[in-house]
mmCIF file of C-alpha atoms and ligand atoms in Angstrom:
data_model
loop_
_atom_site.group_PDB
_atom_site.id
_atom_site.type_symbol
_atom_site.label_atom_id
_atom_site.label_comp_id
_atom_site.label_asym_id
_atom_site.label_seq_id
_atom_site.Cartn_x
_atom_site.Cartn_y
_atom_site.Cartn_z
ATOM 1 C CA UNK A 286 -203.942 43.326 47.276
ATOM 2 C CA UNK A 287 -204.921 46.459 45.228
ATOM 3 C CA UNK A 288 -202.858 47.379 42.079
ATOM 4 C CA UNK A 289 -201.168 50.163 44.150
ATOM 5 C CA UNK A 290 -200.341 48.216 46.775
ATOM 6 C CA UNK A 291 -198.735 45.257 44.355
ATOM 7 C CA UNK A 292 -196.874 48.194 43.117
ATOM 8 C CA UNK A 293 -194.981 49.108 46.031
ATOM 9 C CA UNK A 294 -194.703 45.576 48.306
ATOM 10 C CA UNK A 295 -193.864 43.239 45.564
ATOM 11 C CA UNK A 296 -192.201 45.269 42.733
ATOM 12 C CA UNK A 297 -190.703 48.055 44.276
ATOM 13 C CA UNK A 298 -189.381 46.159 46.968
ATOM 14 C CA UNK A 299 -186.665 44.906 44.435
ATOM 15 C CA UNK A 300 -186.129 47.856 42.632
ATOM 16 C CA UNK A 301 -188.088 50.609 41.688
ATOM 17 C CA UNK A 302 -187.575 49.522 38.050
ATOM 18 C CA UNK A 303 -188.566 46.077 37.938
ATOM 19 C CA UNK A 304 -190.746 44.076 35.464
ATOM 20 C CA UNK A 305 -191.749 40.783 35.118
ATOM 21 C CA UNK A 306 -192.371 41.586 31.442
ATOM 22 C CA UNK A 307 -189.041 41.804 30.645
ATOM 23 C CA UNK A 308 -188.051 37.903 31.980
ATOM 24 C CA UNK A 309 -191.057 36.357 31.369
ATOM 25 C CA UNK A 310 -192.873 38.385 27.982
ATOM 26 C CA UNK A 311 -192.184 38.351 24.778
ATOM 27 C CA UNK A 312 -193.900 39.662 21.540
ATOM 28 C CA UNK A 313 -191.975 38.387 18.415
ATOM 29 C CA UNK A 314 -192.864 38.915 15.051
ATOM 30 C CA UNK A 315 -191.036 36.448 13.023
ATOM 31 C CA UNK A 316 -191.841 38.105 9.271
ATOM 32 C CA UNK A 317 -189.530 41.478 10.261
ATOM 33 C CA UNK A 318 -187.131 39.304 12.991
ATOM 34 C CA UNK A 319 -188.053 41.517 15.837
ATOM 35 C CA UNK A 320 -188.605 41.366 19.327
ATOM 36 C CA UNK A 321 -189.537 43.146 21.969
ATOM 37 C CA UNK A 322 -190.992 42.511 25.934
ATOM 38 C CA UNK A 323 -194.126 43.828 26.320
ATOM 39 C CA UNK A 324 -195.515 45.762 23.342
ATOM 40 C CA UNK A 325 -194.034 49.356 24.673
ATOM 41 C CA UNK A 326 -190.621 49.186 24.364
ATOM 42 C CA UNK A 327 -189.559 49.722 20.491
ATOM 43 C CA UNK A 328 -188.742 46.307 18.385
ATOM 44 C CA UNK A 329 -185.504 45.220 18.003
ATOM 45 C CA UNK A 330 -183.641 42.715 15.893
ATOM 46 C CA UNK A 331 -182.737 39.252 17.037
ATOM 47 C CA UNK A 332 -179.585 38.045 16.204
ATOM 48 C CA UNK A 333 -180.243 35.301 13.934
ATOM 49 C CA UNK A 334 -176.620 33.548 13.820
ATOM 50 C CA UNK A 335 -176.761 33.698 17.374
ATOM 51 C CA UNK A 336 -180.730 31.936 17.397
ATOM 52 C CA UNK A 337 -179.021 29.495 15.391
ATOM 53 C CA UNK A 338 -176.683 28.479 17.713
ATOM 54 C CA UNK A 339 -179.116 28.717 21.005
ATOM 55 C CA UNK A 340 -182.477 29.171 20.467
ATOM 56 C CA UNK A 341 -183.552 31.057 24.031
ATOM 57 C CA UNK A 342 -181.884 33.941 22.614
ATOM 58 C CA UNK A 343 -184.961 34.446 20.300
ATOM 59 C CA UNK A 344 -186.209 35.819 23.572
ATOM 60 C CA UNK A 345 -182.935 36.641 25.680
ATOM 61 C CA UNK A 346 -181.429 39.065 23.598
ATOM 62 C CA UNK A 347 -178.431 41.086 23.982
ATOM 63 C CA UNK A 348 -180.861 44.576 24.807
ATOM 64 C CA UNK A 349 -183.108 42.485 27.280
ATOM 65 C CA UNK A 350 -180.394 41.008 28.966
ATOM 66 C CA UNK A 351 -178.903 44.941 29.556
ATOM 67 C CA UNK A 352 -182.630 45.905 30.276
ATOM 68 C CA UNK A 353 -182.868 43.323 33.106
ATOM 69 C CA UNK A 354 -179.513 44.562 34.131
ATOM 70 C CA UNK A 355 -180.554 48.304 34.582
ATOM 71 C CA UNK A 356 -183.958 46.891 36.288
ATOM 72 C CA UNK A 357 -182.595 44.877 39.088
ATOM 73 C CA UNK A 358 -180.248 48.024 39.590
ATOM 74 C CA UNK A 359 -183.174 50.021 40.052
ATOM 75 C CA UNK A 360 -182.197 51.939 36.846
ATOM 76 C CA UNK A 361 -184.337 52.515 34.386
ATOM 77 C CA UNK A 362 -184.011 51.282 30.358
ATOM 78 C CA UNK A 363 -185.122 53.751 28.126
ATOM 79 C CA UNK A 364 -187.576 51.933 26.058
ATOM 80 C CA UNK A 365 -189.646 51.976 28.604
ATOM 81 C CA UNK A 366 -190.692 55.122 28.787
ATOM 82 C CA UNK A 367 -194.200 54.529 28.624
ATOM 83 C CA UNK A 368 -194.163 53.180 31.687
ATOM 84 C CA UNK A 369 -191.624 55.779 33.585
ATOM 85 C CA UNK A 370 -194.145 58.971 31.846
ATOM 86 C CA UNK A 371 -196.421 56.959 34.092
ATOM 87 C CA UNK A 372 -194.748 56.746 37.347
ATOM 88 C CA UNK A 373 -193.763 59.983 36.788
ATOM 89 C CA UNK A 374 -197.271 61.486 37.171
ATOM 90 C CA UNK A 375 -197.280 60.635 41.098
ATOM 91 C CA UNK A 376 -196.313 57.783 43.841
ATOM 92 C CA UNK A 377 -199.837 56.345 43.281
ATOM 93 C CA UNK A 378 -199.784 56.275 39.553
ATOM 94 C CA UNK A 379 -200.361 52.548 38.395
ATOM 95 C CA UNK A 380 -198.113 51.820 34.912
ATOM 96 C CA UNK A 381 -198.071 48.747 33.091
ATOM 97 C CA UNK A 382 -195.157 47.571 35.197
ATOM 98 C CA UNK A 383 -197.478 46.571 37.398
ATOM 99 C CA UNK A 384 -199.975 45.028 34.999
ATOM 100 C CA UNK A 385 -197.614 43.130 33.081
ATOM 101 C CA UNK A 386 -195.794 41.597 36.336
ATOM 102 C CA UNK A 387 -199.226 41.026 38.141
ATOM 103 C CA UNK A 388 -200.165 37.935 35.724
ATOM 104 C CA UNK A 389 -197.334 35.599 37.065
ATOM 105 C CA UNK A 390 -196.560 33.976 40.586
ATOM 106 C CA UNK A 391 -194.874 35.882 43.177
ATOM 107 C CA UNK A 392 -192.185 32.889 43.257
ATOM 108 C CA UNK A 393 -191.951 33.459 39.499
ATOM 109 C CA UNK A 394 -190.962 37.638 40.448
ATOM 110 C CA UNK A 395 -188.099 36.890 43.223
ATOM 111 C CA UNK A 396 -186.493 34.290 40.765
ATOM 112 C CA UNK A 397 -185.937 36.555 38.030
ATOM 113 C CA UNK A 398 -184.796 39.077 40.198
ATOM 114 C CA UNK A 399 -182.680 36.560 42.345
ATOM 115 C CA UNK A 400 -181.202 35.087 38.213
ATOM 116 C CA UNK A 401 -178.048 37.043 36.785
ATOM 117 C CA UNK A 402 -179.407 39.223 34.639
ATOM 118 C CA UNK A 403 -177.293 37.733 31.519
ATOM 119 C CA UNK A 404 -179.045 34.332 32.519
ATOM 120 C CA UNK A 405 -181.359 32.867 29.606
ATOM 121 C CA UNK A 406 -184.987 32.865 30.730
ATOM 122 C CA UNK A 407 -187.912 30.459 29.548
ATOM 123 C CA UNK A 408 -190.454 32.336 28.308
ATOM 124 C CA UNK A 409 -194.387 32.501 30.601
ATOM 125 C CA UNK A 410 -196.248 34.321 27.663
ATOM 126 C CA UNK A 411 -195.953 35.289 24.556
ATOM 127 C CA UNK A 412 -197.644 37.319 22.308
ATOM 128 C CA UNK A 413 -196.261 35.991 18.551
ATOM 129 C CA UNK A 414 -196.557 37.283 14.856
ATOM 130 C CA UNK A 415 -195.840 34.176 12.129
ATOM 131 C CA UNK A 416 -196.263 37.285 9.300
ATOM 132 C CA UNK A 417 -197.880 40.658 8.765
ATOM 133 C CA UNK A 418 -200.738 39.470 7.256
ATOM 134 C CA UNK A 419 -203.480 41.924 8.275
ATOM 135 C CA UNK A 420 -206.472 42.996 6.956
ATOM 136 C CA UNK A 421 -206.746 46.415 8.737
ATOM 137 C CA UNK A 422 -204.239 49.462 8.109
ATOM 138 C CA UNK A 423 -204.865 51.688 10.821
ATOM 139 C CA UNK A 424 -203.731 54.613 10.712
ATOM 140 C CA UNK A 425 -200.883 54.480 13.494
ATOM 141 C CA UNK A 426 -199.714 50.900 11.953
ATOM 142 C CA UNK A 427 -197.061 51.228 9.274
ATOM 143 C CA UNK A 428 -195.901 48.070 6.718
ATOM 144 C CA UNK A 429 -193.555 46.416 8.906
ATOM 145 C CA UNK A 430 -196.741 44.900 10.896
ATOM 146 C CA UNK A 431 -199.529 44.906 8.243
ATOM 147 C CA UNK A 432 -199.757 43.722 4.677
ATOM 148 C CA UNK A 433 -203.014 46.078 4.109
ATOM 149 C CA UNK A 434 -200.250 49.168 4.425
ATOM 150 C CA UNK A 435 -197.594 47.385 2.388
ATOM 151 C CA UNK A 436 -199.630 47.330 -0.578
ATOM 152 C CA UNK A 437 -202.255 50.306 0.290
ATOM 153 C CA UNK A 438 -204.783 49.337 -0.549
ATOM 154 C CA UNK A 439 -207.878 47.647 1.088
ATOM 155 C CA UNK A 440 -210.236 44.209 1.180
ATOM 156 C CA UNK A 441 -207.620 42.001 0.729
ATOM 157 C CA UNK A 442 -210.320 39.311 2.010
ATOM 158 C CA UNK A 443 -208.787 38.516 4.700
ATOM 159 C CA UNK A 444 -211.885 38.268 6.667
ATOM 160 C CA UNK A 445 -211.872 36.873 10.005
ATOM 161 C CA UNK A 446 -213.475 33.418 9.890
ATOM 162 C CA UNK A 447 -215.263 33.281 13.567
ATOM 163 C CA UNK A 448 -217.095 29.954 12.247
ATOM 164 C CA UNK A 449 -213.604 28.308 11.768
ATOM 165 C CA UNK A 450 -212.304 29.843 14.851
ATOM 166 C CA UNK A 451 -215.512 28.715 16.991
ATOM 167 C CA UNK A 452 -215.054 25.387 15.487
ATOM 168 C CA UNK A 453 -211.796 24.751 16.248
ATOM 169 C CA UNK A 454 -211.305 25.697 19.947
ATOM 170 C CA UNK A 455 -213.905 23.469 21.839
ATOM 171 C CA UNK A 456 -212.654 21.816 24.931
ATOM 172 C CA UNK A 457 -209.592 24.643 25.066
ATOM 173 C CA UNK A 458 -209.676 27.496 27.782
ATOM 174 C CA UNK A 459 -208.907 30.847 25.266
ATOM 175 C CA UNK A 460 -208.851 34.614 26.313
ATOM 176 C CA UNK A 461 -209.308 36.283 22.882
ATOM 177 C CA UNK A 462 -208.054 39.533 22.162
ATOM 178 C CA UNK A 463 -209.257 42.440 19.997
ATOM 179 C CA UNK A 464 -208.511 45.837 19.220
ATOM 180 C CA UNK A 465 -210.683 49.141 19.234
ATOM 181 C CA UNK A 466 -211.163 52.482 21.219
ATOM 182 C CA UNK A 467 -213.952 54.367 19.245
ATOM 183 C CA UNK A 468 -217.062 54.000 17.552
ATOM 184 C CA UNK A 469 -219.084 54.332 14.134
ATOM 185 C CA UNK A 470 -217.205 56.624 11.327
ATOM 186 C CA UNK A 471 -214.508 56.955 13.938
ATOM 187 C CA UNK A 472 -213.278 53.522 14.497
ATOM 188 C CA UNK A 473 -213.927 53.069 10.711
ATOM 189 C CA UNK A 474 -211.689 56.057 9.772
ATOM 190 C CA UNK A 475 -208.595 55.270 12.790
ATOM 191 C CA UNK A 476 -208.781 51.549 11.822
ATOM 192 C CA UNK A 477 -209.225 51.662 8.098
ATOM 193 C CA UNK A 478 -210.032 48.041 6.661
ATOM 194 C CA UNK A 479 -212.788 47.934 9.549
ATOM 195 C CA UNK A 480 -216.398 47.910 9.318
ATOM 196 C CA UNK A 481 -217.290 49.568 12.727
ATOM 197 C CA UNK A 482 -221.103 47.019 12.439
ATOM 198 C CA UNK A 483 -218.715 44.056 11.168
ATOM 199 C CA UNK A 484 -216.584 44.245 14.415
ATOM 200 C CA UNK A 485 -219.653 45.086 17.459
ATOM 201 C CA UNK A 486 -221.116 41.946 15.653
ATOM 202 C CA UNK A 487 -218.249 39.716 15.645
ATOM 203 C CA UNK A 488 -217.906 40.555 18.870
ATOM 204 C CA UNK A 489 -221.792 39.456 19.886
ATOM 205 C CA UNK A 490 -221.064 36.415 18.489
ATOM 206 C CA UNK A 491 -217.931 35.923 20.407
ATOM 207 C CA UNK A 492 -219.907 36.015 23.198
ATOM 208 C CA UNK A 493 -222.599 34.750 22.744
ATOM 209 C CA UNK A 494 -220.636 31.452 21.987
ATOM 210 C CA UNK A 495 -219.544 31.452 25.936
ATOM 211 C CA UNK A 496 -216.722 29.699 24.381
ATOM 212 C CA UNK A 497 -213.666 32.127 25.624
ATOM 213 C CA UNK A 498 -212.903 32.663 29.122
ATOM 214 C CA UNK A 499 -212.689 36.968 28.527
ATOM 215 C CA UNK A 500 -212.528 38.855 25.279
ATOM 216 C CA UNK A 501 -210.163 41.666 25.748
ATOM 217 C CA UNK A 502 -210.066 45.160 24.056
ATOM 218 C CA UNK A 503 -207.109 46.243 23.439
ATOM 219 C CA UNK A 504 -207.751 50.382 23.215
ATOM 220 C CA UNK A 505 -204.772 52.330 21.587
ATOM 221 C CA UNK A 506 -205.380 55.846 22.656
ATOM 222 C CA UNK A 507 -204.685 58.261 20.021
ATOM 223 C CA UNK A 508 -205.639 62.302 19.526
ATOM 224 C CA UNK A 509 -208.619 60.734 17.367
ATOM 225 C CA UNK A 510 -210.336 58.361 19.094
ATOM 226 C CA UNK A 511 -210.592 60.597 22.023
ATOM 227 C CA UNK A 512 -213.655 61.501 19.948
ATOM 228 C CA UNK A 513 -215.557 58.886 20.851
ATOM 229 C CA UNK A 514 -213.663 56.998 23.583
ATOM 230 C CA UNK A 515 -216.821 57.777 26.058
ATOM 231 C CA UNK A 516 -219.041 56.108 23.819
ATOM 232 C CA UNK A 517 -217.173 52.931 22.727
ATOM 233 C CA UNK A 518 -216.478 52.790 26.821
ATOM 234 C CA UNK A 519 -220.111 52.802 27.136
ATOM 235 C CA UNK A 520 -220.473 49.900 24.920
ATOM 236 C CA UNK A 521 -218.370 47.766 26.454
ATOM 237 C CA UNK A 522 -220.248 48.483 29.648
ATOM 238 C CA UNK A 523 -223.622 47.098 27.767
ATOM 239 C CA UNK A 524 -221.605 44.123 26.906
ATOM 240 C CA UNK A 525 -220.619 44.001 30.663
ATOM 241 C CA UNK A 526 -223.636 44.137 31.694
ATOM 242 C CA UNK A 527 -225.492 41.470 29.452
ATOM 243 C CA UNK A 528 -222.336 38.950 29.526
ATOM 244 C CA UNK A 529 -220.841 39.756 32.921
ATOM 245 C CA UNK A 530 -217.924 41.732 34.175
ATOM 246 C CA UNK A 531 -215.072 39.022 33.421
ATOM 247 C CA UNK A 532 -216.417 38.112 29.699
ATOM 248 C CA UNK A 533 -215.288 41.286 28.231
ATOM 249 C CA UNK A 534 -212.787 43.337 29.301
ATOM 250 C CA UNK A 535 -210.636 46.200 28.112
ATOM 251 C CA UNK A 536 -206.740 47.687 28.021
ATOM 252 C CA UNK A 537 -206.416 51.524 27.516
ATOM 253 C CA UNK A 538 -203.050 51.498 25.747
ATOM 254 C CA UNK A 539 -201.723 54.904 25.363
ATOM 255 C CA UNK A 540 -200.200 55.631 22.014
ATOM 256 C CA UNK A 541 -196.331 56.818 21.672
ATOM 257 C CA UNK A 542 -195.677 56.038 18.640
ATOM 258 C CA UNK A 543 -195.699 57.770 15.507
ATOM 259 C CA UNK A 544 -195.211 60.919 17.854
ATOM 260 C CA UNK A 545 -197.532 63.055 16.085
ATOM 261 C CA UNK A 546 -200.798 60.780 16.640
ATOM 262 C CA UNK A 547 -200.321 61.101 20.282
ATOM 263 C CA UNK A 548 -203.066 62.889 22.271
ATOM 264 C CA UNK A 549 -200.688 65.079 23.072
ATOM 265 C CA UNK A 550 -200.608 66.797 19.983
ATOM 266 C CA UNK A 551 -204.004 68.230 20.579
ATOM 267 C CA UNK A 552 -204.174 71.486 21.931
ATOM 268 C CA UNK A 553 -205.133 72.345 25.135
ATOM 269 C CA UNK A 554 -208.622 73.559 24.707
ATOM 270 C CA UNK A 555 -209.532 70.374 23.140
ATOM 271 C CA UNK A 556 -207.527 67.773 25.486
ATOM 272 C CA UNK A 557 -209.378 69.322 28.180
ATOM 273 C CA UNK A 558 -212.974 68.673 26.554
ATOM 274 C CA UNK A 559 -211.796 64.537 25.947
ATOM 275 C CA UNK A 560 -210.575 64.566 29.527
ATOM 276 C CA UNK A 561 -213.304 66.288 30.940
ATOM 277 C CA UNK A 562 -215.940 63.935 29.466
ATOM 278 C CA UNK A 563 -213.660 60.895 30.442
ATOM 279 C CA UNK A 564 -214.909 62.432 34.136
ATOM 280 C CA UNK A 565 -217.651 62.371 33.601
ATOM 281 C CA UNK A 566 -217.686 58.441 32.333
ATOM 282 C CA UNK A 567 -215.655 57.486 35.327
ATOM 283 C CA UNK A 568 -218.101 59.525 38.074
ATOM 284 C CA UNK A 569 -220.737 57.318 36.630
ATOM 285 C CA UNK A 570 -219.277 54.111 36.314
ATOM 286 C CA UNK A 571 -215.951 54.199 39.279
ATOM 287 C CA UNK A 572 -217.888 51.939 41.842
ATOM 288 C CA UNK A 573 -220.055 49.351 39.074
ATOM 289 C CA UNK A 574 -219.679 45.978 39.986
ATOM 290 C CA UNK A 575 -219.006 45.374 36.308
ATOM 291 C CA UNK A 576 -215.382 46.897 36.140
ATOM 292 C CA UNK A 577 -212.165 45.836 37.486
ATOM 293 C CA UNK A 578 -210.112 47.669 39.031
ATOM 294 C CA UNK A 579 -207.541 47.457 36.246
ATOM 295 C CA UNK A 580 -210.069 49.364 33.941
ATOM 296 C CA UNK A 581 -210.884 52.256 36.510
ATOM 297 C CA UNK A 582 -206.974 52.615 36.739
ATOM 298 C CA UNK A 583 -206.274 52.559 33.278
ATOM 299 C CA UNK A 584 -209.648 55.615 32.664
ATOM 300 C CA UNK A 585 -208.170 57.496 35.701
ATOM 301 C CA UNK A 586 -204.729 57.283 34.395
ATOM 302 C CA UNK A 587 -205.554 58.561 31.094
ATOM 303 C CA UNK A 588 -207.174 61.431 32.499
ATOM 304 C CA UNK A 589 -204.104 62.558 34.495
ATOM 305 C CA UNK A 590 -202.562 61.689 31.248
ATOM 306 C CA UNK A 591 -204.233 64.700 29.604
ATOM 307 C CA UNK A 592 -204.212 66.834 32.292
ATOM 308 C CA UNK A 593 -200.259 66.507 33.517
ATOM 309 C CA UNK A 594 -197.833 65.104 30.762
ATOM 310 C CA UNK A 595 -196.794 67.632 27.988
ATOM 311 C CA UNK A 596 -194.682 65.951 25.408
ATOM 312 C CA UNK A 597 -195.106 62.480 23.361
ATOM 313 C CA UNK A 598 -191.765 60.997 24.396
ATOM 314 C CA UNK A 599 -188.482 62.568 25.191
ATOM 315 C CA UNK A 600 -187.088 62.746 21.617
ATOM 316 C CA UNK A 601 -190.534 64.302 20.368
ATOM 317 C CA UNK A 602 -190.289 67.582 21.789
ATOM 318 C CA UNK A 603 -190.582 69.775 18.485
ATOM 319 C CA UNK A 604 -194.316 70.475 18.164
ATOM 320 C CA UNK A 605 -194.604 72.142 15.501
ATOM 321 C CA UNK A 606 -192.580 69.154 13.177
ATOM 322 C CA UNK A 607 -195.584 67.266 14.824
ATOM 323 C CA UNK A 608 -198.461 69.392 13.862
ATOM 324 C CA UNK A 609 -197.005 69.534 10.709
ATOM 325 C CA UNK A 610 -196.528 65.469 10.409
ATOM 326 C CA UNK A 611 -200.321 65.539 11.549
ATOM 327 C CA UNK A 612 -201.555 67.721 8.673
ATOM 328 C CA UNK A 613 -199.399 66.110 5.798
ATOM 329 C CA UNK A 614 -199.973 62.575 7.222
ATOM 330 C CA UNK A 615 -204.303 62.978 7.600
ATOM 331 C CA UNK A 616 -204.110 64.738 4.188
ATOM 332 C CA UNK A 617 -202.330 62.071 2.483
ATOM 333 C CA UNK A 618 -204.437 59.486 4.509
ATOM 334 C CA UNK A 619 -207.644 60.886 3.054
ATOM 335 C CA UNK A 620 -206.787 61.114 -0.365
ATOM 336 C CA UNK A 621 -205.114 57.538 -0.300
ATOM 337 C CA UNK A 622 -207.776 55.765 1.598
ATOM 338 C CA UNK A 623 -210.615 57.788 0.271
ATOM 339 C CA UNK A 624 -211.242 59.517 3.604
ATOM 340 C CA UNK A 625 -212.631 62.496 4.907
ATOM 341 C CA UNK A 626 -211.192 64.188 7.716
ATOM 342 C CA UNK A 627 -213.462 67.434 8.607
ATOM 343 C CA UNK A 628 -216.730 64.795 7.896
ATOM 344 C CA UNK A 629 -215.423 62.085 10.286
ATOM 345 C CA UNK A 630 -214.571 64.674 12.963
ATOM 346 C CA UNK A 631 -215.915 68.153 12.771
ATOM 347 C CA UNK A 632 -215.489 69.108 16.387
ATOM 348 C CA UNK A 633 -211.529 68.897 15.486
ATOM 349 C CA UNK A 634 -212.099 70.775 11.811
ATOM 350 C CA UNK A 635 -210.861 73.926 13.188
ATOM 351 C CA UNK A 636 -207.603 73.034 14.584
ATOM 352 C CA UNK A 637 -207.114 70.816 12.009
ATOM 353 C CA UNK A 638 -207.793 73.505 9.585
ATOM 354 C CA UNK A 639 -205.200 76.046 11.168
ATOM 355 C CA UNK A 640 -202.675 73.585 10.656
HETATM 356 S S1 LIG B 855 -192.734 49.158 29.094
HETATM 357 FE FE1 LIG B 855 -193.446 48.856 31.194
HETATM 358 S S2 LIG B 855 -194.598 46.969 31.155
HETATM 359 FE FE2 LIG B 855 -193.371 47.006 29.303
HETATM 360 S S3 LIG B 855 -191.497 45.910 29.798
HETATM 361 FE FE3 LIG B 855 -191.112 48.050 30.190
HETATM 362 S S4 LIG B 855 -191.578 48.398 32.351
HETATM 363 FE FE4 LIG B 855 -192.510 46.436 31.735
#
């Protein structure tokens, strides 16, 4: 069964709303007492009195509870929006609705939508913060999910220790999952903490090891790693192609939020350039045994992405508070992190420039 096709016989069949995500996913981070389903949908707090007294509500909250409502009524909670923007860009657009429901058993689908939706649900996966210890402060991160932009300032040394990590998962079946979408001074200057050499070895190590069954990218598409999305997709493709399709894989994630990093604050000259070279990657690549069809949807969505939608989200319409945010934000950015804009990304100096 394609994507598409799961789409509209096993989720839209119960509403055109549903997700699996929101019964089955969580992603908690226990240092600011948030939750949310999948990672779209904006955090919210958990009622700890009420965690005290019944511990599934750490997951069944109040707002998931109403969100599971709305879905099995075929309405549609606002948080999220990512995924509606998606729909929203034809029938045969594929969101993460689909993605995030695929993973578990059909059984597993009717039940939640056959359980009241005030029911409390036992969790399937979970994607869980302990703290906000992080050694990165990219630039569309902010300090409630990394100590690097809590203090600002960088090499914390909290380096990843893969020989610890290598030693300590023998005998266990592991996906691993990493996060990137451009290369050299790009990735270095979006993900600031990261040494763009550091991370493509790391990840040559990974797997070389053989010892995870796929290492997943996690790509957060913002207006500056368009810059070099082509060529970090390339390199996963050499990875592909010396490892195998299934031991590396990727996500492309599109960014929301903060509004004004969205791709959609390029202009239109410029959106067209990223999207038109995005073609071009896809032409080459659409039919290569070494991608699945998750990762030609998620390249062809993001080019009808750039071509179709027009605003971040639906409270983000004021561009020019965005453009604005942009400037003050990258200018701050640089002299704070001891960047430089205009060097990292000339092709943009211009715009950026007119701001
Ligand atoms: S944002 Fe999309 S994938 Fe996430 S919970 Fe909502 S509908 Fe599901």
């Amino acid at each position: 069964m394609t994507d598409l096709e799961f789409k509209q016989q096993v989720l839209d069949t119960k509403s055109s709303s549903f997700c699996a995500a929101k019964w089955y996913n969580a992603t908690i981070w226990l240092g600011s007492g948030m939750t949310t389903s999948c990672h779209h949908p904006p955090a919210h707090l958990v009622n700890i009195d009420k965690v005290r007294a019944n511990p599934r509500l750490l997951h069944n909250t109040d707002q998931k509870k109403e969100d599971r409502r709305k879905m099995i009524a075929g309405e549609r909670p606002g948080g999220c929006e990512y995924c509606w923007k998606i729909e929203d860009m034809g029938s045969d657009a594929v969101s993460d609705r689909v993605y995030k429901s695929k993973i578990y058993p059909i059984e597993a689908l009717n039940e939640a939508f056959e359980t009241p939706a005030d029911a409390d649900v036992n969790l399937r996966t979970l994607e869980i913060a302990f703290d906000r210890t992080c050694q990165f402060a990219c630039s569309y991160c902010n300090p409630a999910f990394s100590s690097t932009w809590v203090r600002d300032i960088r090499n914390l040394g909290t380096a990843v220790d893969l020989d610890r990590l290598l030693d300590s998962i023998n005998g266990l079946e592991i996906d691993l999952y990493t996060s990137n979408e451009s290369v050299g001074l790009q990735a270095e200057y979006i993900r600031d903490g990261l040494v763009w050499d550091d991370w493509t070895n790391n990840v040559e190590r990974l797997l070389d090891s053989r010892k995870f069954r796929t290492i997943h990218i996690m790509n957060t598409i913002n207006a500056l790693c368009l810059y070099s999305l082509d060529q970090f997709l390339e390199c996963i493709m050499n990875w592909k192609r010396e490892h195998g399709r299934d031991a590396v894989s990727f996500t492309l994630n599109i960014l929301r939020f903060p509004s004004f990093q969205s791709p959609l604050v390029l202009p239109d000259e410029l959106r067209t350039v990223f999207r038109q070279r995005l073609e071009v990657w896809l032409d080459a690549w659409w039919d290569s045994e070494f991608l699945h069809e998750h990762e030609v949807n998620h390249v062809q969505r993001l080019i009808d992405y750039l071509d179709i939608v027009k605003t971040p989200h639906s409270e983000a319409f004021d561009r020019p508070r965005l453009l604005n945010d942009f400037k003050q934000f990258y200018t701050q950015y640089d002299q704070r992190r001891g960047k430089c804009f205009d060097l990292t990304f000339p092709a943009l100096k211009p715009w950026y420039d007119s701001l």
